[in-house]
Short mmCIF file of C-alpha atoms in Angstrom, two decimals:
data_model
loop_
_atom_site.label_atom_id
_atom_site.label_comp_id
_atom_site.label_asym_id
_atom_site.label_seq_id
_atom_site.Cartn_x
_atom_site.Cartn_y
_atom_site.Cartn_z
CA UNK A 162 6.72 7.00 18.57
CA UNK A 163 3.61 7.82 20.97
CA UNK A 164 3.62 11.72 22.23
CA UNK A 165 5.33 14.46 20.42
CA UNK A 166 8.66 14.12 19.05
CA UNK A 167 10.87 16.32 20.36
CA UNK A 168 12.54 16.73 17.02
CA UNK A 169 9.30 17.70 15.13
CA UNK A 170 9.08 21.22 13.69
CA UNK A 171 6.68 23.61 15.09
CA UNK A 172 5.08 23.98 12.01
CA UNK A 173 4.83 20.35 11.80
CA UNK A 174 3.14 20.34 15.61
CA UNK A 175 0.63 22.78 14.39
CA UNK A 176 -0.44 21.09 11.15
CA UNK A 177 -1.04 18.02 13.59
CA UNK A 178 -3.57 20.27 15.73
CA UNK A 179 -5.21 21.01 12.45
CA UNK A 180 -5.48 17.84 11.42
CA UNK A 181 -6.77 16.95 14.77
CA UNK A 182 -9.47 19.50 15.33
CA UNK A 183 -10.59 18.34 11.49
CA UNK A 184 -11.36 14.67 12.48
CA UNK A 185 -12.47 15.19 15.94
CA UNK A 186 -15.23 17.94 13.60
CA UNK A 187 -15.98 14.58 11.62
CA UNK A 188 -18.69 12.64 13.41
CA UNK A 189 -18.17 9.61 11.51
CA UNK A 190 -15.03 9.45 11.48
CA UNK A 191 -14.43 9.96 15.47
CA UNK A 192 -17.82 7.05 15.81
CA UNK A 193 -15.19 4.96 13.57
CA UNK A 194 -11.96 5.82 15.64
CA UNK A 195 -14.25 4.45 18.84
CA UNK A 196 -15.29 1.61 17.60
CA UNK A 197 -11.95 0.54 16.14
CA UNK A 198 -10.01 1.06 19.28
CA UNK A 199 -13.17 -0.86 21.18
CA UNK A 200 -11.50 -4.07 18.90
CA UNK A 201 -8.09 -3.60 20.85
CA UNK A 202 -5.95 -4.41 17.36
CA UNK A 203 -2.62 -4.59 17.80
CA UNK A 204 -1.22 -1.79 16.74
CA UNK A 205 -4.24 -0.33 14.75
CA UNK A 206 -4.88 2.54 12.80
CA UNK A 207 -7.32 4.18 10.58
CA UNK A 208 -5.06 5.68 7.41
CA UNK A 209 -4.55 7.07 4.42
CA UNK A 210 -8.17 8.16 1.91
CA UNK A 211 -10.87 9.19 4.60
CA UNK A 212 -8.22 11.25 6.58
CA UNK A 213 -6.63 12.77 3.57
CA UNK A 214 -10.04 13.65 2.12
CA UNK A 215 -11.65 14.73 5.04
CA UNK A 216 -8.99 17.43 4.84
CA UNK A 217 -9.01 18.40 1.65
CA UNK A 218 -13.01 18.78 2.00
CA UNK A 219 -12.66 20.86 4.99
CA UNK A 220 -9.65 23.10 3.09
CA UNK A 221 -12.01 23.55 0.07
CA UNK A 222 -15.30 23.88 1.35
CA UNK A 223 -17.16 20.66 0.13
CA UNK A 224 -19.22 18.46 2.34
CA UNK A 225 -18.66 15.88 4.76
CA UNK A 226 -17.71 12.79 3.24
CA UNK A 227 -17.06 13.61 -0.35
CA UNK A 228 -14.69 11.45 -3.00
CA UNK A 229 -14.50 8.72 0.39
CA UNK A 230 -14.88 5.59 -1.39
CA UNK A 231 -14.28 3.55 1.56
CA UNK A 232 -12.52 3.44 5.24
CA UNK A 233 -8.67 1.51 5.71
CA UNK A 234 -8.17 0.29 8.80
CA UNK A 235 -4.75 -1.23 9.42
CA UNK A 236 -2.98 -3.16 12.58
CA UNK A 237 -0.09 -5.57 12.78
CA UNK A 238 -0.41 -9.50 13.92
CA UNK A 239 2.47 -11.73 13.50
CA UNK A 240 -0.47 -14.42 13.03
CA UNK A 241 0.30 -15.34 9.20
CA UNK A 242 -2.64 -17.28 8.95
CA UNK A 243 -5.92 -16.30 6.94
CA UNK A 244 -7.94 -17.91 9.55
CA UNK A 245 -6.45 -15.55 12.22
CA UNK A 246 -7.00 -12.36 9.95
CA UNK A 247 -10.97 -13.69 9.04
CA UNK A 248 -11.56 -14.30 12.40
CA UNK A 249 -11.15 -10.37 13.23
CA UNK A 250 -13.30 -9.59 9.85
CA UNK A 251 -15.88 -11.40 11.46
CA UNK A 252 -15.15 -10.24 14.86
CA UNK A 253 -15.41 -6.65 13.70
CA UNK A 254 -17.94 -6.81 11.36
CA UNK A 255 -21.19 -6.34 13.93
CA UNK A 256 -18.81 -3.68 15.98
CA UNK A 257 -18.80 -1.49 12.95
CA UNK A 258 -22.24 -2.16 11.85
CA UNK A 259 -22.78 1.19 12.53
CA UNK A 260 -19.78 2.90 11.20
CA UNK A 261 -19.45 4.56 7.77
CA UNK A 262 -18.12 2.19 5.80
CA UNK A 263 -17.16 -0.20 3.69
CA UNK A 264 -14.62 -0.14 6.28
CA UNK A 265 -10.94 -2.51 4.64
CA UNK A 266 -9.59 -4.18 7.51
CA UNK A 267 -6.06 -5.44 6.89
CA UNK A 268 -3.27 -7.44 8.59
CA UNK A 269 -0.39 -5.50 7.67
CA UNK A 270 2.03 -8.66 8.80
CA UNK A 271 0.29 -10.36 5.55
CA UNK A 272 0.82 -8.37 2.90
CA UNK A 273 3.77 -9.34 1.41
CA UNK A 274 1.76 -13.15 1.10
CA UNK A 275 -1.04 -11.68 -1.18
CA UNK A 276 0.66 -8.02 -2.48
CA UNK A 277 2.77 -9.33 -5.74
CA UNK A 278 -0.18 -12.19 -7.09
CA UNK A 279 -2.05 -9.07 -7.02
CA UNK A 280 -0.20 -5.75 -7.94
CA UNK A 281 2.70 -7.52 -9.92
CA UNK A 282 5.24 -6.09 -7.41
CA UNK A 283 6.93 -7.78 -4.60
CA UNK A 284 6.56 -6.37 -0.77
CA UNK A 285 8.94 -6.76 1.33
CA UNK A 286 7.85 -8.37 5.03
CA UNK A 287 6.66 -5.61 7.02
CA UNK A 288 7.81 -4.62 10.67
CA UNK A 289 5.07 -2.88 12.06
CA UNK A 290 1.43 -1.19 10.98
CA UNK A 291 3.15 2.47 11.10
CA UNK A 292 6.19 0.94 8.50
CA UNK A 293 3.18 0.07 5.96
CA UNK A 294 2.51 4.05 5.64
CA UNK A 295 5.95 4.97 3.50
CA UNK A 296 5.08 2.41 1.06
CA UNK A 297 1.86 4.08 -0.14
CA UNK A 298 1.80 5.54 -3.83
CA UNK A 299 1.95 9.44 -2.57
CA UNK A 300 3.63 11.13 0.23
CA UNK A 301 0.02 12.79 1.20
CA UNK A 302 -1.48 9.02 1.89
CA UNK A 303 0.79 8.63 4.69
CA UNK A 304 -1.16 9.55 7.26
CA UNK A 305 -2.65 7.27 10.39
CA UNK A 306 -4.75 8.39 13.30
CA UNK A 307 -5.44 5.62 16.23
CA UNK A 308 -7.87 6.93 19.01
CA UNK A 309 -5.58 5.94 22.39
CA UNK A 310 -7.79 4.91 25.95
CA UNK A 311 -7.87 8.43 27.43
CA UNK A 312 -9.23 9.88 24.16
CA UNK A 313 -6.23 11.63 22.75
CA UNK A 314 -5.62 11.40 19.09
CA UNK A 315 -2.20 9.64 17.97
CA UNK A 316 -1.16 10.83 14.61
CA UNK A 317 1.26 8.86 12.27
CA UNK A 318 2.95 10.72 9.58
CA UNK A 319 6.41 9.58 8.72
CA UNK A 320 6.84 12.35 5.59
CA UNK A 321 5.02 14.69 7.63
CA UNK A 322 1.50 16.94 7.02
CA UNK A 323 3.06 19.70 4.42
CA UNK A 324 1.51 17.94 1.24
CA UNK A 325 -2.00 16.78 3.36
CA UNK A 326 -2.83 20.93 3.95
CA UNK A 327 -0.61 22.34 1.40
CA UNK A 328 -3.53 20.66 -1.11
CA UNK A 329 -0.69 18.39 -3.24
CA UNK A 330 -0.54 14.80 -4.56
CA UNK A 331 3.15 13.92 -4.66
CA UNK A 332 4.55 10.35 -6.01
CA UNK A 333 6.37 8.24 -3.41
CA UNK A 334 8.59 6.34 -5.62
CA UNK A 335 10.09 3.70 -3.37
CA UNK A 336 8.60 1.11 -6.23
CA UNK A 337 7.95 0.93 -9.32
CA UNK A 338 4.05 1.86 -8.50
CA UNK A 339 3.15 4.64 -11.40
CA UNK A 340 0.19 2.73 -12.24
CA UNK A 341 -1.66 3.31 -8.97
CA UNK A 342 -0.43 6.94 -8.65
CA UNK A 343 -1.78 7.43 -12.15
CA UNK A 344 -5.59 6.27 -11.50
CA UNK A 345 -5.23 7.50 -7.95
CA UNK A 346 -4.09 11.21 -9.44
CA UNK A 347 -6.90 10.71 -12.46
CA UNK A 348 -9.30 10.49 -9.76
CA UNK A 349 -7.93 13.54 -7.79
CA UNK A 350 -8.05 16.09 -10.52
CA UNK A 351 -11.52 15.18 -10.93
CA UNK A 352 -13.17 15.17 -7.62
CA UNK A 353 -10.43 17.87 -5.98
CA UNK A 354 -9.32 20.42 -9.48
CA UNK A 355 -7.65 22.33 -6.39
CA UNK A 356 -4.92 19.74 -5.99
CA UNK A 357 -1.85 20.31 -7.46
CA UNK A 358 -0.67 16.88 -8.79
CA UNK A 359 3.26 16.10 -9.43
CA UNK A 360 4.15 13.91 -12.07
CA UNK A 361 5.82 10.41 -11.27
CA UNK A 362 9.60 10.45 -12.02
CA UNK A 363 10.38 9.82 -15.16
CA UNK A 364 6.70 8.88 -16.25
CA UNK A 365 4.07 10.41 -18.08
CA UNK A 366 1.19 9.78 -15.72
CA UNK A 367 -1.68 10.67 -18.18
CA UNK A 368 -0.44 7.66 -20.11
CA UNK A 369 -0.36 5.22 -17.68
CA UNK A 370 -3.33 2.73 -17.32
CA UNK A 371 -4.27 0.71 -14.48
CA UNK A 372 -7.13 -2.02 -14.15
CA UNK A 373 -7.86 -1.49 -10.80
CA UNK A 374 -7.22 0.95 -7.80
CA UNK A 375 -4.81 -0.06 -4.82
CA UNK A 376 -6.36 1.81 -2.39
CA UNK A 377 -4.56 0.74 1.09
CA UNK A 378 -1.02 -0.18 0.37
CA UNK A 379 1.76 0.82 -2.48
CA UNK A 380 5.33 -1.25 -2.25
CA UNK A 381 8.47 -0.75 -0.80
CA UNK A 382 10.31 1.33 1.83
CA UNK A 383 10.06 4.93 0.97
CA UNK A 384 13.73 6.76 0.71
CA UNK A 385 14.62 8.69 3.52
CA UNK A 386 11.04 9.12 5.17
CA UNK A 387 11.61 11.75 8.61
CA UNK A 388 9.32 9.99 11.41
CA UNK A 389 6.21 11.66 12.68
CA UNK A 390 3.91 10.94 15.36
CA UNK A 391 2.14 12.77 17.86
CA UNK A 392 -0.61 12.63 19.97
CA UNK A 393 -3.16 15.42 19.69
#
């Protein structure tokens, strides 16, 4: 949904302000946002890790830019076909030349070919860009921002901006994804000690290993997400 939901919370409207005024303070990230909506993806947003983090460094003082390992940009073409997804790599490549980066571009209408070879879990077909956010590993990744024409920010938040500013890493467990939460809250506690970081269900997460981190996508419809977006 584009504009603000008439069912959202105040509270809810005014964390979305916050988070607003936060990335339009972030150079880098609003030079991104330009140049991303310059590509016209369908559907397009920038999610999840440099939003979330840019937060958290503005709630707890540190600079600009810190624990941001790279930039996820997401949109939505019912074009199954590598070739169509490398051909807007290379399209978008030079665009962003001079954007922080690495920046991960990703077809979200794709995943579900690639996601189980990879993770060991299956995805189920996707409907949309904004559906791909309730299947990340914690409720606080769920997050998208897309720059719109006349400047305004849209926001994407389907479990809503509580966790993102009340500083807490909480599992979504629509799959069976404790691995990634476990590296993902590993690196947390180290980089952000400020976070408090909630167990997955029925796991212990210091035990569980992982060989690599998933750092765009988890798997599986989240239960019961409340939809949030609004345009700041």
């Amino acid at each position: 949904m584009t504009g603000t939901d008439p069912g959202t919370s105040s509270e809810e409207g005014a964390l979305a302000r916050r988070l607003a005024a936060i990335v339009r303070a972030d150079p880098d990230l609003m030079r991104l946002l330009a140049a991303a909506r310059s590509l016209a993806l369908p559907q397009w947003r920038l999610v999840a890790g440099c939003l979330y983090q840019t937060v958290w460094n503005s709630l707890t003082g540190r600079p600009r830019g810190h624990g941001i390992r790279d930039y996820d940009l997401i949109y939505f073409d019912p074009d199954l076909s590598w070739e169509g997804e490398d051909a807007v790599l290379r399209r978008a490549a030079p665009v962003l030349a001079g954007c922080p980066g690495p920046v991960e571009i990703r077809n979200q209408a794709r995943v579900h070919l690639w996601f189980e070879t990879r993770f060991g879990s299956p995805y189920p077909p996707l409907p949309s860009a904004d559906a791909a956010l309730a299947r990340y590993a914690a409720v606080v990744h769920a997050v998208g921002v897309r720059l719109d024409p006349d400047d305004r920010l849209d926001i994407a938040a389907p479990f809503g901006l509580a966790d993102l500013f009340g500083l807490v890493l909480r599992p979504n467990p629509a799959i069976p994804n404790a691995a990634t939460y476990a590296l993902k809250a590993e690196r947390v506690r180290a980089l952000w000690p400020e976070i408090a970081v909630l167990p997955w269900p029925g796991a212990d997460d210091t035990a569980v290993k992982c060989a690599g981190d998933t750092a765009t996508v988890s798997n599986g419809l989240s239960p019961g997400p409340s939809p949030f977006s609004t345009t700041r």
